[in-house]
């Protein structure tokens, strides 16, 4: 009954998967009796590493870390807007993956799962920051506010006139990061997952715990807002 | 992709450092990994099977040892089968949506869980509203026991709550560390599954067959169980 129910639900969910990249179900990989789903090569590689890791192979962890750490770090940097905090959160994320490895289902794609754990860890970090937003020094004085350029952008992220005008310089990236930080949290998540990391709508919904429709809408709104923000800065 | 304002999407990638090398694993992480032992991983259906078996114990005992509704023999067999199948399907589908990941996924999908459990609650509510059947002379009214409609509903909601509590507790244990996000949606489906199991039991034991009672006692019981599940799982299962 449970199996029949699952098959039915998998079919029911088909419309939400239409946004997902086409996966050709061919050449399934078998590993110790467990069928790895027909999936993209990187997902298959991650699934194989995760399976070996769950069997106690520590070298497989390094393989998994090498495969995913850069993009998880980028995701966390986008959410937190702070490289140092993102690096700490990355370590915490992989520690949580280690502790929760018994929850992995052999043969499944571990990438959205690890993104989800990173997402949760980042949300906890953001909440922690909100709770301790006002930090008073030992001498009971508030730290100085960062200097601002006349355009309203933080002085350290304002583009250098000597920078290339095609938007490929570090200052343009900093401006984009500052604009990203101005987006509402849920829009920022949807935009980063779908536009920057190329996750499918279904994956992004799973990672953030939202519905595919909500992800589409948030990504679109974020994209429009971000374009307006960046255009305004360019004009200024 | 480049917009009319000259802004390129890849700027976002550079801004978040997609190509930047990650730091090496920290000493704490390496220590944890080096000492790791093989673990027994989950299976897709394991948790759902265990929770359904645990959840079915109490209704099975109630059906075997407790009194059945006195109008059961007088009700159309097709209606009894349809009602039981509907509540049973609401239980199974909600439970699967809450605990079984889609093929190729590790986590249950919160959006699917909320969609399925909402649909299950809507279907049983419509069935209760438009297809409740009674047997004149055999079916009871709350007044026959000296109860008000409210009393009878509270009684049945209590029965649903007891059955749903078992499913919820077993489900919460199964969902430990498994719902980093979307806990309220997954919990809603788990609670709805428990409530539907309670509703299934009431098809056989509840002597009151009025539409008002079935909607306000049985269906509302399921809805309350779903709300309780949403609150509990969100608060505890992360």
XYZ file of C-alpha atoms in Angstrom:
474
model
C 0.000 0.000 0.000
C 2.857 2.356 0.965
C 4.760 1.516 -2.250
C 1.648 2.062 -4.370
C 1.035 5.356 -2.602
C 4.586 6.482 -3.304
C 4.373 5.612 -6.973
C 1.129 7.578 -7.202
C 2.641 10.580 -5.433
C 5.724 10.492 -7.662
C 3.371 10.756 -10.629
C 1.302 13.477 -9.004
C 4.449 15.504 -8.482
C 5.365 15.409 -12.163
C 4.302 19.014 -12.983
C 6.663 20.389 -10.362
C 9.495 18.447 -11.968
C 8.915 19.932 -15.378
C 11.307 22.737 -14.488
C 14.048 20.209 -13.696
C 16.796 19.477 -16.202
C 16.018 16.525 -18.453
C 17.584 13.360 -17.064
C 17.888 10.498 -19.506
C 17.282 7.249 -17.627
C 20.043 5.230 -19.153
C 22.991 3.208 -17.849
C 21.978 3.002 -14.199
C 24.973 2.405 -11.965
C 24.757 -0.514 -9.563
C 26.810 -0.491 -6.438
C 26.706 -3.350 -3.974
C 23.158 -4.165 -4.917
C 21.976 -0.557 -4.639
C 20.826 1.071 -7.823
C 21.986 4.630 -8.139
C 19.304 6.630 -9.879
C 20.077 7.613 -13.442
C 21.438 11.086 -12.724
C 23.880 13.731 -13.848
C 27.562 12.669 -13.650
C 28.414 14.994 -10.767
C 25.404 13.819 -8.781
C 26.389 10.229 -9.456
C 29.943 10.935 -8.349
C 28.644 12.588 -5.156
C 26.277 9.664 -4.508
C 29.091 7.174 -4.883
C 31.357 9.170 -2.559
C 28.535 9.496 -0.026
C 27.866 5.753 -0.120
C 31.555 4.975 0.513
C 31.645 7.602 3.256
C 28.664 5.990 4.990
C 30.535 2.689 4.878
C 33.298 4.327 6.947
C 35.701 5.328 4.161
C 37.169 8.649 5.389
C 38.854 9.362 2.032
C 35.403 9.472 0.453
C 34.590 12.400 2.723
C 37.489 14.378 1.234
C 36.220 13.530 -2.244
C 32.739 14.770 -1.287
C 34.186 17.900 0.294
C 36.245 18.587 -2.807
C 33.193 18.147 -5.020
C 30.804 20.342 -3.078
C 32.585 22.685 -0.679
C 33.228 25.469 -3.231
C 29.642 25.770 -4.343
C 28.225 25.382 -0.832
C 30.599 28.145 0.280
C 29.377 30.336 -2.565
C 25.770 29.644 -1.605
C 26.500 30.526 2.013
C 28.383 33.677 0.985
C 25.346 34.753 -1.028
C 23.009 34.144 1.914
C 25.195 35.602 4.633
C 26.952 38.307 2.609
C 30.130 37.690 4.595
C 32.937 35.407 3.433
C 34.376 34.716 6.896
C 30.992 33.783 8.372
C 30.285 31.663 5.298
C 33.536 29.731 5.802
C 32.654 29.007 9.438
C 29.147 27.962 8.410
C 30.614 25.697 5.722
C 32.601 23.791 8.349
C 29.505 23.546 10.531
C 27.481 22.312 7.569
C 29.863 19.457 6.824
C 30.013 18.607 10.515
C 26.212 18.311 10.464
C 26.386 16.190 7.311
C 28.818 13.922 9.139
C 26.513 13.637 12.151
C 23.435 13.030 9.986
C 25.053 10.623 7.501
C 22.881 7.761 8.754
C 19.901 9.640 7.305
C 21.288 9.316 3.796
C 19.373 6.981 1.472
C 21.828 4.901 -0.573
C 21.570 5.670 -4.265
C 19.986 9.095 -3.767
C 21.506 12.369 -4.943
C 23.129 13.905 -1.833
C 23.654 17.377 -3.334
C 20.204 18.890 -2.583
C 20.343 17.305 0.889
C 23.693 18.940 1.668
C 22.415 22.250 0.286
C 19.405 21.927 2.603
C 21.628 21.395 5.625
C 23.731 24.398 4.572
C 20.550 26.437 4.109
C 19.300 25.567 7.606
C 22.693 26.307 9.135
C 22.798 29.690 7.386
C 19.284 30.552 8.588
C 20.337 29.727 12.152
C 23.390 31.962 11.729
C 21.244 34.813 10.366
C 18.844 34.502 13.308
C 21.735 34.448 15.742
C 23.048 37.653 14.168
C 19.652 39.342 14.368
C 19.465 38.556 18.071
C 22.873 40.114 18.705
C 22.745 42.913 16.157
C 23.742 45.698 18.537
C 27.242 45.005 19.843
C 28.537 47.374 22.452
C 32.283 47.517 23.085
C 33.972 47.264 26.497
C 33.920 51.020 26.827
C 30.119 50.947 26.260
C 30.394 52.676 22.875
C 28.810 51.477 19.654
C 31.282 50.610 16.885
C 31.642 53.252 14.192
C 29.309 52.949 11.199
C 31.006 52.053 7.905
C 31.766 55.018 5.664
C 29.375 55.567 2.746
C 29.983 56.928 -0.740
C 27.813 59.862 -1.863
C 25.747 57.402 -3.964
C 24.656 55.584 -0.794
C 26.795 52.519 -1.462
C 29.297 51.531 1.220
C 32.571 53.292 0.474
C 34.553 50.052 0.305
C 32.241 48.591 -2.330
C 31.880 51.658 -4.531
C 33.324 50.943 -7.963
C 36.784 52.234 -8.705
C 36.797 54.539 -11.795
C 39.817 52.608 -13.048
C 37.889 49.346 -13.047
C 36.804 47.637 -16.319
C 33.373 48.908 -17.382
C 32.097 45.456 -18.435
C 31.257 44.617 -14.815
C 33.924 41.950 -14.480
C 35.984 43.664 -11.772
C 35.967 42.911 -8.046
C 34.173 46.158 -7.212
C 31.298 45.241 -9.556
C 31.061 41.921 -7.760
C 31.033 43.723 -4.416
C 28.259 46.020 -5.644
C 26.288 42.956 -6.763
C 26.808 41.335 -3.371
C 25.624 44.519 -1.635
C 22.551 44.577 -3.903
C 21.901 40.901 -3.138
C 21.970 41.723 0.578
C 19.163 44.243 0.047
C 16.801 41.585 -1.275
C 14.320 39.931 1.094
C 15.801 36.715 2.506
C 13.505 34.285 0.675
C 13.959 36.069 -2.678
C 17.716 36.025 -2.246
C 17.684 32.271 -1.572
C 15.551 31.551 -4.631
C 17.674 33.746 -6.901
C 21.005 32.315 -5.779
C 19.838 28.709 -6.049
C 18.229 28.986 -9.463
C 20.252 31.686 -11.265
C 23.700 31.331 -9.733
C 23.857 27.658 -8.790
C 21.652 26.364 -11.585
C 19.540 24.160 -9.307
C 16.211 23.097 -10.757
C 13.018 24.652 -9.415
C 12.127 21.320 -7.747
C 15.556 21.122 -6.094
C 15.386 24.732 -4.921
C 11.934 24.060 -3.448
C 13.270 21.031 -1.588
C 16.321 22.921 -0.334
C 14.343 25.878 1.006
C 11.267 23.936 2.101
C 8.978 25.965 -0.169
C 6.717 25.059 -3.061
C 8.013 25.117 -6.660
C 5.512 27.875 -7.522
C 6.777 30.066 -4.699
C 10.377 29.558 -5.807
C 9.581 30.599 -9.386
C 7.780 33.711 -8.189
C 10.470 34.712 -5.684
C 13.295 34.167 -8.178
C 11.493 36.312 -10.741
C 10.774 39.109 -8.261
C 14.332 39.014 -6.968
C 15.716 39.152 -10.471
C 13.596 42.183 -11.358
C 14.485 43.988 -8.110
C 18.174 43.196 -8.473
C 18.271 44.520 -12.018
C 16.574 47.734 -10.875
C 18.974 48.131 -7.948
C 22.037 47.617 -10.118
C 20.702 49.862 -12.871
C 20.073 52.620 -10.312
C 23.635 52.325 -9.062
C 24.978 52.424 -12.589
C 23.015 55.610 -13.303
C 24.252 57.135 -10.044
C 22.744 36.417 -20.020
C 23.112 40.142 -20.224
C 20.414 42.704 -19.559
C 19.784 45.998 -21.284
C 21.606 47.787 -18.494
C 24.825 45.945 -19.264
C 24.538 43.828 -16.129
C 25.659 40.243 -16.567
C 24.234 37.376 -14.466
C 27.700 35.938 -14.024
C 28.489 38.946 -11.813
C 26.336 37.261 -9.170
C 28.458 34.137 -9.458
C 31.635 36.176 -9.040
C 30.070 38.139 -6.182
C 29.305 34.999 -4.210
C 32.641 33.451 -5.168
C 31.424 30.400 -7.102
C 34.918 29.835 -8.504
C 36.778 30.652 -5.307
C 38.630 27.741 -3.678
C 37.057 26.612 -0.400
C 39.032 26.502 2.839
C 40.464 23.159 3.921
C 38.321 21.158 6.357
C 38.761 22.411 9.920
C 40.639 20.381 12.531
C 37.388 19.664 14.359
C 35.759 18.364 11.185
C 38.781 16.230 10.318
C 38.836 14.737 13.814
C 35.176 13.784 13.521
C 35.629 12.270 10.058
C 38.810 10.331 10.852
C 37.099 8.532 13.692
C 33.987 7.709 11.689
C 32.614 4.193 11.641
C 30.300 2.592 9.084
C 26.693 3.597 9.639
C 23.458 1.916 8.715
C 21.715 4.237 6.302
C 17.985 4.802 5.953
C 15.787 3.189 3.365
C 13.048 5.102 1.591
C 10.145 3.130 3.055
C 11.578 2.044 6.430
C 10.280 4.910 8.536
C 6.802 4.878 6.944
C 6.456 1.133 7.479
C 7.507 1.320 11.134
C 5.292 4.318 11.875
C 2.270 2.758 10.149
C 2.728 -0.527 12.019
C 3.091 1.256 15.360
C 0.115 3.473 14.571
C -2.106 0.550 13.577
C -1.682 -1.284 16.903
C -4.143 0.819 18.921
C -6.919 0.874 16.269
C -6.527 -2.881 15.767
C -6.913 -3.517 19.503
C -9.929 -1.182 19.632
C -11.563 -2.993 16.721
C -10.935 -6.476 18.099
C -11.773 -5.832 21.741
C -13.976 -2.741 21.745
C -17.652 -2.444 20.791
C -18.427 -1.723 17.124
C -21.114 0.802 16.165
C -24.524 -0.777 16.512
C -25.746 0.343 13.069
C -22.768 -1.223 11.254
C -24.763 -4.218 10.039
C -27.506 -1.949 8.689
C -25.204 0.344 6.695
C -24.745 -0.315 2.953
C -21.630 -2.474 2.545
C -20.461 -0.345 -0.396
C -20.628 2.792 1.760
C -18.658 1.172 4.588
C -15.991 -0.005 2.128
C -15.855 3.415 0.419
C -15.609 5.313 3.714
C -12.916 2.977 5.063
C -10.989 3.129 1.781
C -11.150 6.923 1.750
C -9.954 7.406 5.330
C -7.378 4.631 4.804
C -6.082 6.276 1.637
C -5.931 9.639 3.424
C -3.821 7.959 6.116
C -1.485 6.125 3.713
C -0.962 9.013 1.288
C -0.392 11.599 4.027
C 2.049 9.282 5.800
C 3.957 8.586 2.593
C 4.093 12.294 1.786
C 5.447 13.041 5.260
C 8.034 10.294 5.549
C 9.003 8.876 2.153
C 11.409 10.898 -0.009
C 10.830 10.952 -3.748
C 12.961 8.567 -5.777
C 16.487 9.945 -5.860
C 15.978 12.338 -2.922
C 17.130 12.054 0.681
C 14.513 14.240 2.360
C 10.718 14.151 2.168
C 9.468 17.066 0.048
C 7.645 19.632 2.247
C 5.617 21.066 -0.629
C 4.342 17.628 -1.636
C 3.536 16.862 2.015
C 1.369 19.948 2.447
C -0.315 19.485 -0.934
C -1.212 15.850 -0.313
C -2.403 16.313 3.256
C -4.520 19.340 2.338
C -6.098 17.374 -0.508
C -6.715 14.416 1.830
C -8.443 16.636 4.385
C -10.544 18.303 1.679
C -11.667 14.963 0.226
C -12.686 13.439 3.565
C -14.463 16.689 4.471
C -16.451 16.576 1.216
C -17.253 12.897 1.756
C -18.425 13.634 5.303
C -20.512 16.583 4.124
C -22.230 14.948 1.194
C -22.025 11.196 1.679
C -22.671 10.526 5.361
C -25.243 7.755 5.701
C -27.348 6.751 8.702
C -29.709 3.899 9.408
C -33.018 5.119 10.850
C -33.725 3.345 14.093
C -30.204 1.973 14.460
C -27.930 5.017 14.182
C -27.723 7.121 17.325
C -28.104 10.828 17.871
C -26.037 12.515 20.590
C -29.302 13.228 22.425
C -29.944 9.472 22.749
C -27.023 9.399 25.204
C -28.013 12.638 26.829
C -25.142 14.445 25.100
C -25.122 17.637 23.102
C -23.558 17.747 19.631
C -20.576 19.495 21.230
C -20.133 16.688 23.787
C -20.215 14.029 21.085
C -17.700 15.936 18.969
C -15.323 16.403 21.899
C -15.560 12.666 22.598
C -14.646 11.721 19.025
C -11.925 14.380 18.758
C -10.458 12.821 21.908
C -10.403 9.408 20.229
C -8.768 10.853 17.103
C -6.231 12.679 19.273
C -5.191 9.480 21.064
C -4.646 7.585 17.795
C -2.915 10.564 16.161
C -0.627 11.042 19.178
C 0.862 7.569 18.664
C 1.492 8.258 14.968
C 2.921 11.694 15.753
C 5.314 10.451 18.429
C 6.520 7.547 16.251
C 6.837 9.949 13.288
C 8.761 12.510 15.324
C 11.272 9.820 16.285
C 11.571 8.801 12.631
C 12.031 12.408 11.527
C 14.874 13.288 13.886
C 17.425 15.375 11.946
C 15.449 14.750 8.793
C 13.564 18.008 8.396
C 16.073 20.857 8.359
C 13.494 22.968 6.499
C 9.746 22.774 5.910
C 9.099 21.126 9.275
C 5.607 22.571 9.613
C 4.530 21.201 6.209
C 5.940 17.743 6.873
C 4.444 17.813 10.373
C 1.076 18.804 8.963
C 1.104 15.699 6.754
C 2.194 13.496 9.643
C -0.559 14.873 11.891
C -3.110 14.508 9.092
C -2.046 10.867 8.699
C -2.609 10.267 12.398
C -5.954 12.063 12.267
C -7.036 10.048 9.239
C -6.181 6.820 11.064
C -8.380 8.003 13.928
C -11.134 8.795 11.415
C -10.770 5.321 9.926
C -11.295 3.760 13.341
C -14.356 5.950 13.964
C -15.985 4.660 10.763
C -16.333 1.340 12.613
C -16.883 2.361 16.222
C -18.608 5.759 16.327
C -22.352 5.288 16.824
C -23.284 8.840 15.775
C -24.050 9.122 12.085
C -25.216 12.707 11.640
C -23.417 14.849 9.089
C -22.776 17.578 11.657
C -21.151 15.123 14.041
C -18.959 13.466 11.405
C -17.761 16.810 10.067
C -17.253 18.536 13.428
C -16.023 15.488 15.317
C -14.127 13.333 12.844
C -12.915 15.736 10.155
C -12.141 18.541 12.595
C -10.255 15.958 14.662
C -8.073 15.257 11.642
C -7.539 18.961 10.999
C -6.579 19.576 14.639
C -4.142 16.653 14.481
C -2.583 18.192 11.356
C -2.193 21.548 13.136
C -0.649 19.831 16.165
C 1.739 17.952 13.877
C 2.792 21.161 12.122
C 3.565 22.882 15.419
C 5.327 19.885 16.991
C 7.522 18.889 14.063
C 8.547 22.480 13.376
C 9.556 22.875 17.003
C 11.330 19.580 17.528
C 12.363 17.631 14.450
C 15.066 19.940 13.079
